[in-house]
Short mmCIF file of C-alpha atoms and ligand atoms in Angstrom, two decimals:
data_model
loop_
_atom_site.label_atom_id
_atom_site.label_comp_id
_atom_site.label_asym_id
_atom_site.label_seq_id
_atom_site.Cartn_x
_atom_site.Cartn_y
_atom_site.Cartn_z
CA UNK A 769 0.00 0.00 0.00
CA UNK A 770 1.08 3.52 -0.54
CA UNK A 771 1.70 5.66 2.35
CA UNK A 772 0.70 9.40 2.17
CA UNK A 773 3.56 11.94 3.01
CA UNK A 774 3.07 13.24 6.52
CA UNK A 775 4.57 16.95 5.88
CA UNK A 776 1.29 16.73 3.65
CA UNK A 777 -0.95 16.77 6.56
CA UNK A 778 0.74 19.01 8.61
CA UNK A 779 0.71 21.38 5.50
CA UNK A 780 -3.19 21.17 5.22
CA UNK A 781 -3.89 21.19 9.10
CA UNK A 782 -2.11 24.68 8.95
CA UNK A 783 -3.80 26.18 5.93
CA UNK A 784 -7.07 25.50 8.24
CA UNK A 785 -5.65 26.36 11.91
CA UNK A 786 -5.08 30.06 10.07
CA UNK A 787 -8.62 30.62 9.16
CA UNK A 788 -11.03 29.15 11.62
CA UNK A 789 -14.90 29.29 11.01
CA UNK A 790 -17.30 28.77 13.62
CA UNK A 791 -20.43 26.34 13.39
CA UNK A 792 -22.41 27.00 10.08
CA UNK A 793 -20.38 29.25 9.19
CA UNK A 794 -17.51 27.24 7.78
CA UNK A 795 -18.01 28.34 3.82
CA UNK A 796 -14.09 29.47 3.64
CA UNK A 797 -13.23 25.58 4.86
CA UNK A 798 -15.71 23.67 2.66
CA UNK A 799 -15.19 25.88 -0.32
CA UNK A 800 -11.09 24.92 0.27
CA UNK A 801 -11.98 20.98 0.71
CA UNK A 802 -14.39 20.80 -2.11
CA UNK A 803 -11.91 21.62 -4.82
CA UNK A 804 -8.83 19.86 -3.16
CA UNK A 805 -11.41 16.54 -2.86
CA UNK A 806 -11.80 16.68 -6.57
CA UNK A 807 -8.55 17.70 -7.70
CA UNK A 808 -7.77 14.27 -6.02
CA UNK A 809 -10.41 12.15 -8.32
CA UNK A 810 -13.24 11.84 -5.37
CA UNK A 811 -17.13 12.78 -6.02
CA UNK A 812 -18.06 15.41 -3.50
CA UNK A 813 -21.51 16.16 -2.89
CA UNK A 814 -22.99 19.31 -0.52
CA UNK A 815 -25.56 21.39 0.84
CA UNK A 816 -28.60 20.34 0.82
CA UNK A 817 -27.46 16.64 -0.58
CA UNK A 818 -26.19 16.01 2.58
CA UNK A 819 -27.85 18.09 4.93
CA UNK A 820 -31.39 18.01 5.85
CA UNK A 821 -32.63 21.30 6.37
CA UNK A 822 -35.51 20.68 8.07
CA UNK A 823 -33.36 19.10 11.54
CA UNK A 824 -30.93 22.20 11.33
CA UNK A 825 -30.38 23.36 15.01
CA UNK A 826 -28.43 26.22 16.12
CA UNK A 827 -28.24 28.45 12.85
CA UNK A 828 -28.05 31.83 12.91
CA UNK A 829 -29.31 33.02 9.66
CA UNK A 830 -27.44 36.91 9.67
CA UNK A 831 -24.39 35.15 10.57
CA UNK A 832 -24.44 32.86 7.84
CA UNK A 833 -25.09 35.45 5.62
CA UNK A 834 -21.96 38.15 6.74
CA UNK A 835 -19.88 34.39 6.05
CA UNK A 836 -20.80 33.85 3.17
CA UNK A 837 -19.83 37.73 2.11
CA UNK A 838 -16.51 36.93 3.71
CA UNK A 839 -16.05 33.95 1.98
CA UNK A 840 -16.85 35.74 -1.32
CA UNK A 841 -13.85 38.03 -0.33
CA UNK A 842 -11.77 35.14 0.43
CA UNK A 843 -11.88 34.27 -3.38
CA UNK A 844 -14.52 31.29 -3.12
CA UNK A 845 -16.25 31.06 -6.35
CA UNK A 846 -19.94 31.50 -6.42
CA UNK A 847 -20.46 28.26 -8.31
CA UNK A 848 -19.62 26.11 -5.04
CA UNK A 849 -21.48 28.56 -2.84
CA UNK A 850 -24.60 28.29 -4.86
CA UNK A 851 -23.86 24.15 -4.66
CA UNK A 852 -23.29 25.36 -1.13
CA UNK A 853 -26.48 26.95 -0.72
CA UNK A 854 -25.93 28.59 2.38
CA UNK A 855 -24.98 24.95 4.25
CA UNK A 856 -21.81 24.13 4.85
CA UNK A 857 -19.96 20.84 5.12
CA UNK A 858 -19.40 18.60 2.15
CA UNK A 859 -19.24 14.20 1.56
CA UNK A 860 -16.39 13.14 -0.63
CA UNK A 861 -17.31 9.31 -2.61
CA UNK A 862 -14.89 6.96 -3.61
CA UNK A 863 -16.45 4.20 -5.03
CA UNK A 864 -13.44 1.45 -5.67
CA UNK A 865 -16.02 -0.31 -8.35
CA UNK A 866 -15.20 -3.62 -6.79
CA UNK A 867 -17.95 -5.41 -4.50
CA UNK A 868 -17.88 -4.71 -0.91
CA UNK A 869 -18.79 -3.38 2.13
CA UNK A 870 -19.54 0.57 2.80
CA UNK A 871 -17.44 3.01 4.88
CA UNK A 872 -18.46 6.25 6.45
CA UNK A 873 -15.89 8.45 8.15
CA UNK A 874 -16.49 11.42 9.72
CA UNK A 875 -14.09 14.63 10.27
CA UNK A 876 -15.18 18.25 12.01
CA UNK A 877 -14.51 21.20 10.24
CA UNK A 878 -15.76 24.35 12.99
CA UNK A 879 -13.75 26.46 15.15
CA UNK A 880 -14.87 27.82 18.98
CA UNK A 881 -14.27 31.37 20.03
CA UNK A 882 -11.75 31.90 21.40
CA UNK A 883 -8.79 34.57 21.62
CA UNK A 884 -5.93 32.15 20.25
CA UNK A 885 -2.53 32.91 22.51
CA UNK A 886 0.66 35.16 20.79
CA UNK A 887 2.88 34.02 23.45
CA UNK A 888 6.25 33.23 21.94
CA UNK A 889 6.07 30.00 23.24
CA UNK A 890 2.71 28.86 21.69
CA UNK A 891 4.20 27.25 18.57
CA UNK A 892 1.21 28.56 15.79
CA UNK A 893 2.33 31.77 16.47
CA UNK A 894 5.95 30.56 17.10
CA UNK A 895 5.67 29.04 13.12
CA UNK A 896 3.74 31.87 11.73
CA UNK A 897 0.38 29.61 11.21
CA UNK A 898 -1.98 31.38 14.24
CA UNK A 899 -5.43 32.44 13.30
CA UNK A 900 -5.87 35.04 11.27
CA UNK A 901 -9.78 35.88 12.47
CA UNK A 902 -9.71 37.43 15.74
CA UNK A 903 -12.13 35.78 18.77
CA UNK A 904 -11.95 32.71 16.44
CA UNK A 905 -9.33 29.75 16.98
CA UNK A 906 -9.09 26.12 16.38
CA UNK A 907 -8.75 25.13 19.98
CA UNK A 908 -10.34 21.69 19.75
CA UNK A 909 -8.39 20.25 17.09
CA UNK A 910 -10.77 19.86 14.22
CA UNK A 911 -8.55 21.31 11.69
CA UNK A 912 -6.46 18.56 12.34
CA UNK A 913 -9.83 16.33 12.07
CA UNK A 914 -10.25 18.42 8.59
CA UNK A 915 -6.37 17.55 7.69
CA UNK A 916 -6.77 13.75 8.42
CA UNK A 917 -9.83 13.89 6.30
CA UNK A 918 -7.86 14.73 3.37
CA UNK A 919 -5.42 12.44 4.30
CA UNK A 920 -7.93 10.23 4.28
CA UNK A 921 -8.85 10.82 0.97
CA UNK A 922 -5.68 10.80 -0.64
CA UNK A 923 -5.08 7.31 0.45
CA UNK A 924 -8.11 5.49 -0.65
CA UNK A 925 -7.33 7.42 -4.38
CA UNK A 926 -3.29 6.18 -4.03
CA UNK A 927 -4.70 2.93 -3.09
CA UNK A 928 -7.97 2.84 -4.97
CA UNK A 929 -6.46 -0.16 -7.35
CA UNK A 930 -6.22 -2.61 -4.09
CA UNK A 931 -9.20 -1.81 -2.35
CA UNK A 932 -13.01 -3.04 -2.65
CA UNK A 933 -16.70 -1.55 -1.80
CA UNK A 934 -17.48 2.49 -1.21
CA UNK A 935 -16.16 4.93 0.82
CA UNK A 936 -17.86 7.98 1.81
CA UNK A 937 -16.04 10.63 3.82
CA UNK A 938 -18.17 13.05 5.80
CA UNK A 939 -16.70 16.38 6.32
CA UNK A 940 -19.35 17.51 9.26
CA UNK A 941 -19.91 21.17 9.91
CA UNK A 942 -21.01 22.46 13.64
CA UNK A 943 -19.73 19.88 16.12
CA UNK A 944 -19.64 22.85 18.61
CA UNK A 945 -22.38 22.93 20.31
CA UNK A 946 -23.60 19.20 18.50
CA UNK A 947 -25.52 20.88 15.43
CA UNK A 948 -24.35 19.44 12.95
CA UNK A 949 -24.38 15.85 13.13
CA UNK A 950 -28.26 15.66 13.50
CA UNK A 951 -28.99 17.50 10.07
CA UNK A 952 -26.47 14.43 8.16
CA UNK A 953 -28.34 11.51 9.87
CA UNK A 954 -31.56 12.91 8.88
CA UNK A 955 -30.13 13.11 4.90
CA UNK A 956 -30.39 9.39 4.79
CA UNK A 957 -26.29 9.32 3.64
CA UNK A 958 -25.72 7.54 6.33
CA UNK A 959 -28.03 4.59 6.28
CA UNK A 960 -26.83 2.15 3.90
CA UNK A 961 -22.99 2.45 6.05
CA UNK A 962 -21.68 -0.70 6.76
CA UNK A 963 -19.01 0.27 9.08
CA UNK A 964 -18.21 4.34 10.23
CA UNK A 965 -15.50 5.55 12.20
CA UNK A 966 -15.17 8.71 13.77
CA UNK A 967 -12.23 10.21 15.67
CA UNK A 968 -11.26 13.23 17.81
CA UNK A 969 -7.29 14.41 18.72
CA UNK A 970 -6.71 15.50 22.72
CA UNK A 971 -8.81 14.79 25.46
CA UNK A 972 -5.62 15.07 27.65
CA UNK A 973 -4.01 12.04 26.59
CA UNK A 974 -0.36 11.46 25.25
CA UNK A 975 0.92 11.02 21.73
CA UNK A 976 0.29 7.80 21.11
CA UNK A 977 -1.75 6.70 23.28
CA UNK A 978 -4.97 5.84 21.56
CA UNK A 979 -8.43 5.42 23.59
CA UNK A 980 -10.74 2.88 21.68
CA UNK A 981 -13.47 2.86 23.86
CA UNK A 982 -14.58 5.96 25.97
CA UNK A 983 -16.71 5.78 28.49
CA UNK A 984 -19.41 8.23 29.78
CA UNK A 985 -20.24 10.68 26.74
CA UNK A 986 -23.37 11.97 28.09
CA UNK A 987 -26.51 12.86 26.29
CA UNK A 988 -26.52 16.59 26.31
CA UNK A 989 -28.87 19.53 25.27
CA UNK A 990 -28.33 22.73 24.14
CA UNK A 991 -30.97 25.24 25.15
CA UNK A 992 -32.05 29.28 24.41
CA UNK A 993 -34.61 30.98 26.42
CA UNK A 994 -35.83 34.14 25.77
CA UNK A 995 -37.90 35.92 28.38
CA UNK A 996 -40.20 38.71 27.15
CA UNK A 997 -41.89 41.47 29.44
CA UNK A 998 -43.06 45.18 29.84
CA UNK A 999 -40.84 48.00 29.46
CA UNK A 1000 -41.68 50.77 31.82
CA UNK A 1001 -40.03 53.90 33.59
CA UNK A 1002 -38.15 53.12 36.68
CA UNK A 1003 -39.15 55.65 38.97
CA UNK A 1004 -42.41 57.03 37.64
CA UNK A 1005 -44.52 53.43 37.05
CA UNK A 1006 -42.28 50.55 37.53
CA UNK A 1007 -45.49 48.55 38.54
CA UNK A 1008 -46.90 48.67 34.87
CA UNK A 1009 -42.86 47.18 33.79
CA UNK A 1010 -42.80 43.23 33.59
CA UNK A 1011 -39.34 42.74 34.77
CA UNK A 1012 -37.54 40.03 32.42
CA UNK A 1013 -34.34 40.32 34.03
CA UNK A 1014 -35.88 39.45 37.72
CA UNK A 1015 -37.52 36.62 35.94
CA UNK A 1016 -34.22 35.12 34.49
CA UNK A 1017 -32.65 35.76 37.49
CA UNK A 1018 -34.84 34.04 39.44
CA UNK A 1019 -35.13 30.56 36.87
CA UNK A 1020 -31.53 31.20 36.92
CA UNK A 1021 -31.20 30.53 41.20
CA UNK A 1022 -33.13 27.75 40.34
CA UNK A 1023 -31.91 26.13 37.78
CA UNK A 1024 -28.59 25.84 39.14
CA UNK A 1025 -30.33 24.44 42.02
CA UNK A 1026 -31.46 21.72 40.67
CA UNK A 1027 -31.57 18.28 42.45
CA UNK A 1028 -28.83 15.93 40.81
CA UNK A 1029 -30.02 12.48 39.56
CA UNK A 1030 -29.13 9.44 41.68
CA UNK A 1031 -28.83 7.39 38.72
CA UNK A 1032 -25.46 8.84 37.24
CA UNK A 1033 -24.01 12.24 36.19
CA UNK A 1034 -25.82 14.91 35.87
CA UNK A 1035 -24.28 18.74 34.55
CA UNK A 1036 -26.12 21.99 34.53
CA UNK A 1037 -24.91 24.88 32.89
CA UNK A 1038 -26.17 28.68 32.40
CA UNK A 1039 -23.19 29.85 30.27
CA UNK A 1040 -24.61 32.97 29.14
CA UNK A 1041 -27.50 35.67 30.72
CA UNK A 1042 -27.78 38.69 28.57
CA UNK A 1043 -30.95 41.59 30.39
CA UNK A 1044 -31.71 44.82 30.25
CA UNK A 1045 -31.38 48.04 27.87
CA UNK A 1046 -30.46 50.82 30.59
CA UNK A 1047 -30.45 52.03 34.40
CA UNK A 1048 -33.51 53.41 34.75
CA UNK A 1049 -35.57 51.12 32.75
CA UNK A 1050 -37.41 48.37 34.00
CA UNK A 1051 -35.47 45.51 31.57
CA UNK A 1052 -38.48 44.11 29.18
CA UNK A 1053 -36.43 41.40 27.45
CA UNK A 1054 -33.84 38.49 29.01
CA UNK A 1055 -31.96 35.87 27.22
CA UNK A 1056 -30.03 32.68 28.63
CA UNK A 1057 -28.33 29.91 26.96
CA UNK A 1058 -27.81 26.75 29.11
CA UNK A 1059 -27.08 22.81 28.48
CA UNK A 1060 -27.64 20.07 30.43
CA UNK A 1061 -25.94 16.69 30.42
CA UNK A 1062 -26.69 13.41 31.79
CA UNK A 1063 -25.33 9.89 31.45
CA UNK A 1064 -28.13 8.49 30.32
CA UNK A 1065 -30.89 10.22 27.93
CA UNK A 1066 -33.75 9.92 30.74
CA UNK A 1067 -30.91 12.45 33.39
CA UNK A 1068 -30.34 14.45 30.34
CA UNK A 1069 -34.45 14.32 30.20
CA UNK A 1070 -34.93 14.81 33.39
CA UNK A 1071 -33.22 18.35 33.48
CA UNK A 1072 -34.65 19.52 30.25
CA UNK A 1073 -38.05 19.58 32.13
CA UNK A 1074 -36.81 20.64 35.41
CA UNK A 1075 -35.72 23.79 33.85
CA UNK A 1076 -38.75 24.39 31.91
CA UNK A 1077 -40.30 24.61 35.10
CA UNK A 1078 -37.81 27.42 35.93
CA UNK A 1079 -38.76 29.19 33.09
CA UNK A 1080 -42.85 28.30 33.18
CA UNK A 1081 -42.27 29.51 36.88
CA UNK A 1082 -40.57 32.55 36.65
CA UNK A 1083 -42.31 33.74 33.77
CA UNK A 1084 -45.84 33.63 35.83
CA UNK A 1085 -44.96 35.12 39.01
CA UNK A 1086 -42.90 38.52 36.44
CA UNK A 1087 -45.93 38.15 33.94
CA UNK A 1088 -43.75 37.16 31.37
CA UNK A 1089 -43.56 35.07 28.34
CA UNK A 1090 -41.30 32.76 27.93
CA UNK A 1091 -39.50 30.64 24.81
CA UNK A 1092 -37.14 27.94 24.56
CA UNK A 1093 -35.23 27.06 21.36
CA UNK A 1094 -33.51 23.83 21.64
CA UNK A 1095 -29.83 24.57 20.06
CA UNK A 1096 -28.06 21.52 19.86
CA UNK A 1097 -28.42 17.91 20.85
CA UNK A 1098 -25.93 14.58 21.38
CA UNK A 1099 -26.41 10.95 22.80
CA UNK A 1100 -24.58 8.21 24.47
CA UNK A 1101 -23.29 5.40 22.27
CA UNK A 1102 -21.58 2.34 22.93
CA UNK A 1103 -18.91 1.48 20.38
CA UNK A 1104 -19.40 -2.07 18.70
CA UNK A 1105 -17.10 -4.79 19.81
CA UNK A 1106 -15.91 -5.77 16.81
CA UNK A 1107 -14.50 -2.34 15.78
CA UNK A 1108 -12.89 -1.81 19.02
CA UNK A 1109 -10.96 -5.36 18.20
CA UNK A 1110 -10.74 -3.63 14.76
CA UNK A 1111 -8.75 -0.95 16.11
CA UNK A 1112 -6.55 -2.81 18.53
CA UNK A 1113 -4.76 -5.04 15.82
CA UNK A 1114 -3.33 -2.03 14.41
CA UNK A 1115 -2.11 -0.79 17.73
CA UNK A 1116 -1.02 -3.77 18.48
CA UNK A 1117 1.03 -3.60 15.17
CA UNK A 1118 2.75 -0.54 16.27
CA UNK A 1119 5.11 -0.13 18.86
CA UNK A 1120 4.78 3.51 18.99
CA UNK A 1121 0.84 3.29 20.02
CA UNK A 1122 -0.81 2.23 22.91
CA UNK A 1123 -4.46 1.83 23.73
CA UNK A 1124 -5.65 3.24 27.29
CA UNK A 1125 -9.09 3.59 29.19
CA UNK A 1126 -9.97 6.38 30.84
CA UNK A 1127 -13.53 8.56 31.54
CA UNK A 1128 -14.45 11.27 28.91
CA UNK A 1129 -17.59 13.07 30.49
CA UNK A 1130 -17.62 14.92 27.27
CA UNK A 1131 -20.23 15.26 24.85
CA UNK A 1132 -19.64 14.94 20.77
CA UNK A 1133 -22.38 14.87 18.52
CA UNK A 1134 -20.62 12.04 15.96
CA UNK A 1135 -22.96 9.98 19.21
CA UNK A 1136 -26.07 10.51 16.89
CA UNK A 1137 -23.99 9.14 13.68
CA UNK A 1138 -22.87 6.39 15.71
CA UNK A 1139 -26.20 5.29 16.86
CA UNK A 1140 -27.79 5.73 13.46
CA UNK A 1141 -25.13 3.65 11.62
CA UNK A 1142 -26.05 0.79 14.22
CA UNK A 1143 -29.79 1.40 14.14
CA UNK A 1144 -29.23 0.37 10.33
CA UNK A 1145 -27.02 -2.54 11.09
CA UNK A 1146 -23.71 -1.06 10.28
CA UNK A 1147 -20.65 -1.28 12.93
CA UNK A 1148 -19.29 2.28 14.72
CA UNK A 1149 -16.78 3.23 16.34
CA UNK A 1150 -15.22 6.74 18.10
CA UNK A 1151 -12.05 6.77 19.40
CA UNK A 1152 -9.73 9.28 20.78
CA UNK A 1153 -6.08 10.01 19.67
CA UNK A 1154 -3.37 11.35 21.73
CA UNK A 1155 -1.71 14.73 21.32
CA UNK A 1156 0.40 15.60 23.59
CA UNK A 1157 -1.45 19.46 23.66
CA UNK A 1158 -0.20 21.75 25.90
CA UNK A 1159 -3.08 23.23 26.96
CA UNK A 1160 -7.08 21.93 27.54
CA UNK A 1161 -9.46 22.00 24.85
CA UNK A 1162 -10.83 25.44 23.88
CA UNK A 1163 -8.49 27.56 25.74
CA UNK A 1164 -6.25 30.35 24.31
CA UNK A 1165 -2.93 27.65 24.23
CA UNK A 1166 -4.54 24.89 22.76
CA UNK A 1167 -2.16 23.07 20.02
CA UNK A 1168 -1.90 19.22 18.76
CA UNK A 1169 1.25 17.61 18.70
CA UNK A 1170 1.48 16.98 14.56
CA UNK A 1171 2.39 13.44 14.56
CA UNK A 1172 -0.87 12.77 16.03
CA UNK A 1173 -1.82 13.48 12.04
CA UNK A 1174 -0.46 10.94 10.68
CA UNK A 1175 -1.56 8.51 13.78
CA UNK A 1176 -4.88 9.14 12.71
CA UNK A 1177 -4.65 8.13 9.03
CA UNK A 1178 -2.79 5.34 10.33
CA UNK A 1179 -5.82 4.00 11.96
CA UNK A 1180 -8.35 4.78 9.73
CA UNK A 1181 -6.25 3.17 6.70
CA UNK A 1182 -5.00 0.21 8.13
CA UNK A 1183 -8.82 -0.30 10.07
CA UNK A 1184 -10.68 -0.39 6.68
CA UNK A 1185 -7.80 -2.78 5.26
CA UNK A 1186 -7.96 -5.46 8.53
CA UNK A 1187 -11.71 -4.94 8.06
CA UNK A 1188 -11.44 -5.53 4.36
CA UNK A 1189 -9.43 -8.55 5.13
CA UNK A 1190 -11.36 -10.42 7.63
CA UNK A 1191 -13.21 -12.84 6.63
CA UNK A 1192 -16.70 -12.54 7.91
CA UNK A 1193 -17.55 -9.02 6.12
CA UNK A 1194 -19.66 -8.99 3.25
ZN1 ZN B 116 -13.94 19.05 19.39
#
């Protein structure tokens, strides 16, 4: 088999880490991998072929339209943003023509905000390759997710002569926050996978270490609620104001008080609470944007309606109304046995990795991919690869040890070839 030059990788993971894009916005990093996918000789399809619009969670429609102007600037042509059409993401086929089974593989594209570091020591900045967008930074590693993709993708067409069956390579927009993952599933491209792998770089482990099976993902859900009152003057008539910001305030004390589930872990979060226009008016409008987590869906289920009693219960007693948009969403999963197995023969036929165990209590939204690949039939798997980063995920000194690049390639292309070479697989 052909081996795909690792400077390669490293090459592409920079051209991303410099221009980051946050969730549904990423039109600058799909209208880059589209092109480079068919340069190679791979089908790509996007937009609405992959994305159902209908399940779309968590898009903000005025910041998807300022991206797409800035992607225009950036020189992408507006032939792929009209294939685009205003979604972002893309699915790059390789059918090998041969009989066989079908692959999925799935790589994040988005960025989080965040400040990235220009401390001398932080080695972007160090090697000239920091982000160029300020408040945005890939501090979770998907543009080395992005980077594998490709490498990915260059493999199966270097190798397309000695493989069999289809491979489809999803390139996911809006893992931040779990958007993104929900809108693919509900496409159908999915459904007829026979085996899908999904990966992330990090979690705190070492290079090399390699963590087949994590435990604990938790169901989470995203929530926005929006509080709506009476404006009114604060000293003349502040009993004719309906006071939003009281009524946030007060779901707010008692949300975070809520009553943790004996059953396993339970998370509440209120990351953000936005009231109020001035001083001396009685605030008429509050906004709050919280998640919950749970280790099973029925905890995660469980706080969804404790807080809307919060919010049901706040609103009444300011004479408020109240909404809730639900943002985001991601499952458990258990990874399937034989993929795990999968995955260990190649670690066991490297010196250089090891495969660990430890506790996650993170939440990814590949979960929902995972589950629908198995609800079909088809074998999943998400793993974890070590990086040796320097700092934890989403913070201003975030980096990924490069080698980890290539790791990652190694175990996607030498997992499809042991599964290719088993014996049982159809
Ligand atoms: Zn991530």
């Amino acid at each position: 088999m052909k081996s795909i030059d690792a400077q390669k990788l490293v090459e592409w993971r920079r051209t991303f880490h410099q221009f980051p894009e946050p969730g549904w916005e990423e039109f600058v990093t799909t209208g880059t991998l589209i092109p480079l996918l068919r340069e190679m000789g791979l089908e790509v399809k996007a937009g609405p072929a992959i994305i159902c619009r209908e399940s779309i969670l968590g898009r903000n429609v005025k910041q998807v339209e300022a991206a797409i102007a800035t992607a225009r600037q950036h020189g992408i042509s507006q032939d792929l943003l009209d294939e685009m059409d205003g979604l972002t993401g893309c699915m790059a086929i390789l059918d090998s023509g041969r009989p066989g089974p079908t692959f999925g593989f799935r790589f994040d594209i988005d960025c989080v905000y965040v400040q990235e570091s220009c401390e001398a020591s932080h080695l972007p900045h160090q090697q000239g390759f920091q982000s160029r967008r300020s408040g945005l930074m890939h501090a979770c590693g998907h543009d080395g997710h992005t980077a594998i993709g490709l490498g990915v993708a260059a493999w199966l067409i270097a190798n397309r002569d000695a493989l069999r069956g289809k491979f489809k390579l999803i390139f996911q927009p809006a893992e931040e926050g779990v958007r993104g993952a929900r809108p693919i599933c509900d496409s159908g491209v999915l459904d007829d996978v026979d085996y899908f792998m999904a990966l992330h770089l990090g979690c705190n482990l070492k290079k090399g270490q390699v963590l087949l099976d994590p435990q604990d993902f938790l169901c989470t859900t995203k929530l926005d609620i929006h509080f709506q009152g009476e404006p009114a003057h604060a000293g003349s008539d502040p009993e004719k104001g309906h006071n939003a910001l009281a009524g946030a305030c007060l779901a707010a004390s008692q949300i975070l008080a809520a009553p943790r589930h004996s059953a396993g872990m339970s998370r509440v979060n209120i990351g953000v609470l936005r009231a109020g226009e001035g001083r001396n008016v009685i605030p008429a409008s509050a906004e709050m944007q919280i998640e919950v987590r749970g280790q099973s869906a029925a905890i995660a289920e469980y706080l969804v309606d404790y807080v809307d009693r919060c919010v049901q219960g706040a609103a009444l007693i300011h004479q408020l109304s109240a909404s809730t948009v639900k943002t985001g969403e991601a499952v458990d999963f258990r990874n399937d046995r034989q993929m795990i197995d999968v995955l260990q023969q190649v670690i066991d036929r490297h010196p250089e990795l090891s495969s660990v165990s430890a506790s996650t209590a993170g939440s990814e939204d590949a979960s929902l991919m995972v589950r629908r690949v198995q609800e079909h039939g088809g074998k999943a798997i998400y793993f974890i690869v070590g990086a040796d980063q320097p700092a934890g995920h989403h913070k201003a000194k975030f980096d990924i040890a490069e080698e980890a690049l290539s790791i990652g390639l190694t175990l996607f292309s030498e997992g499809l070839q042991t599964i290719l070479a088993a014996p049982d697989q159809h």
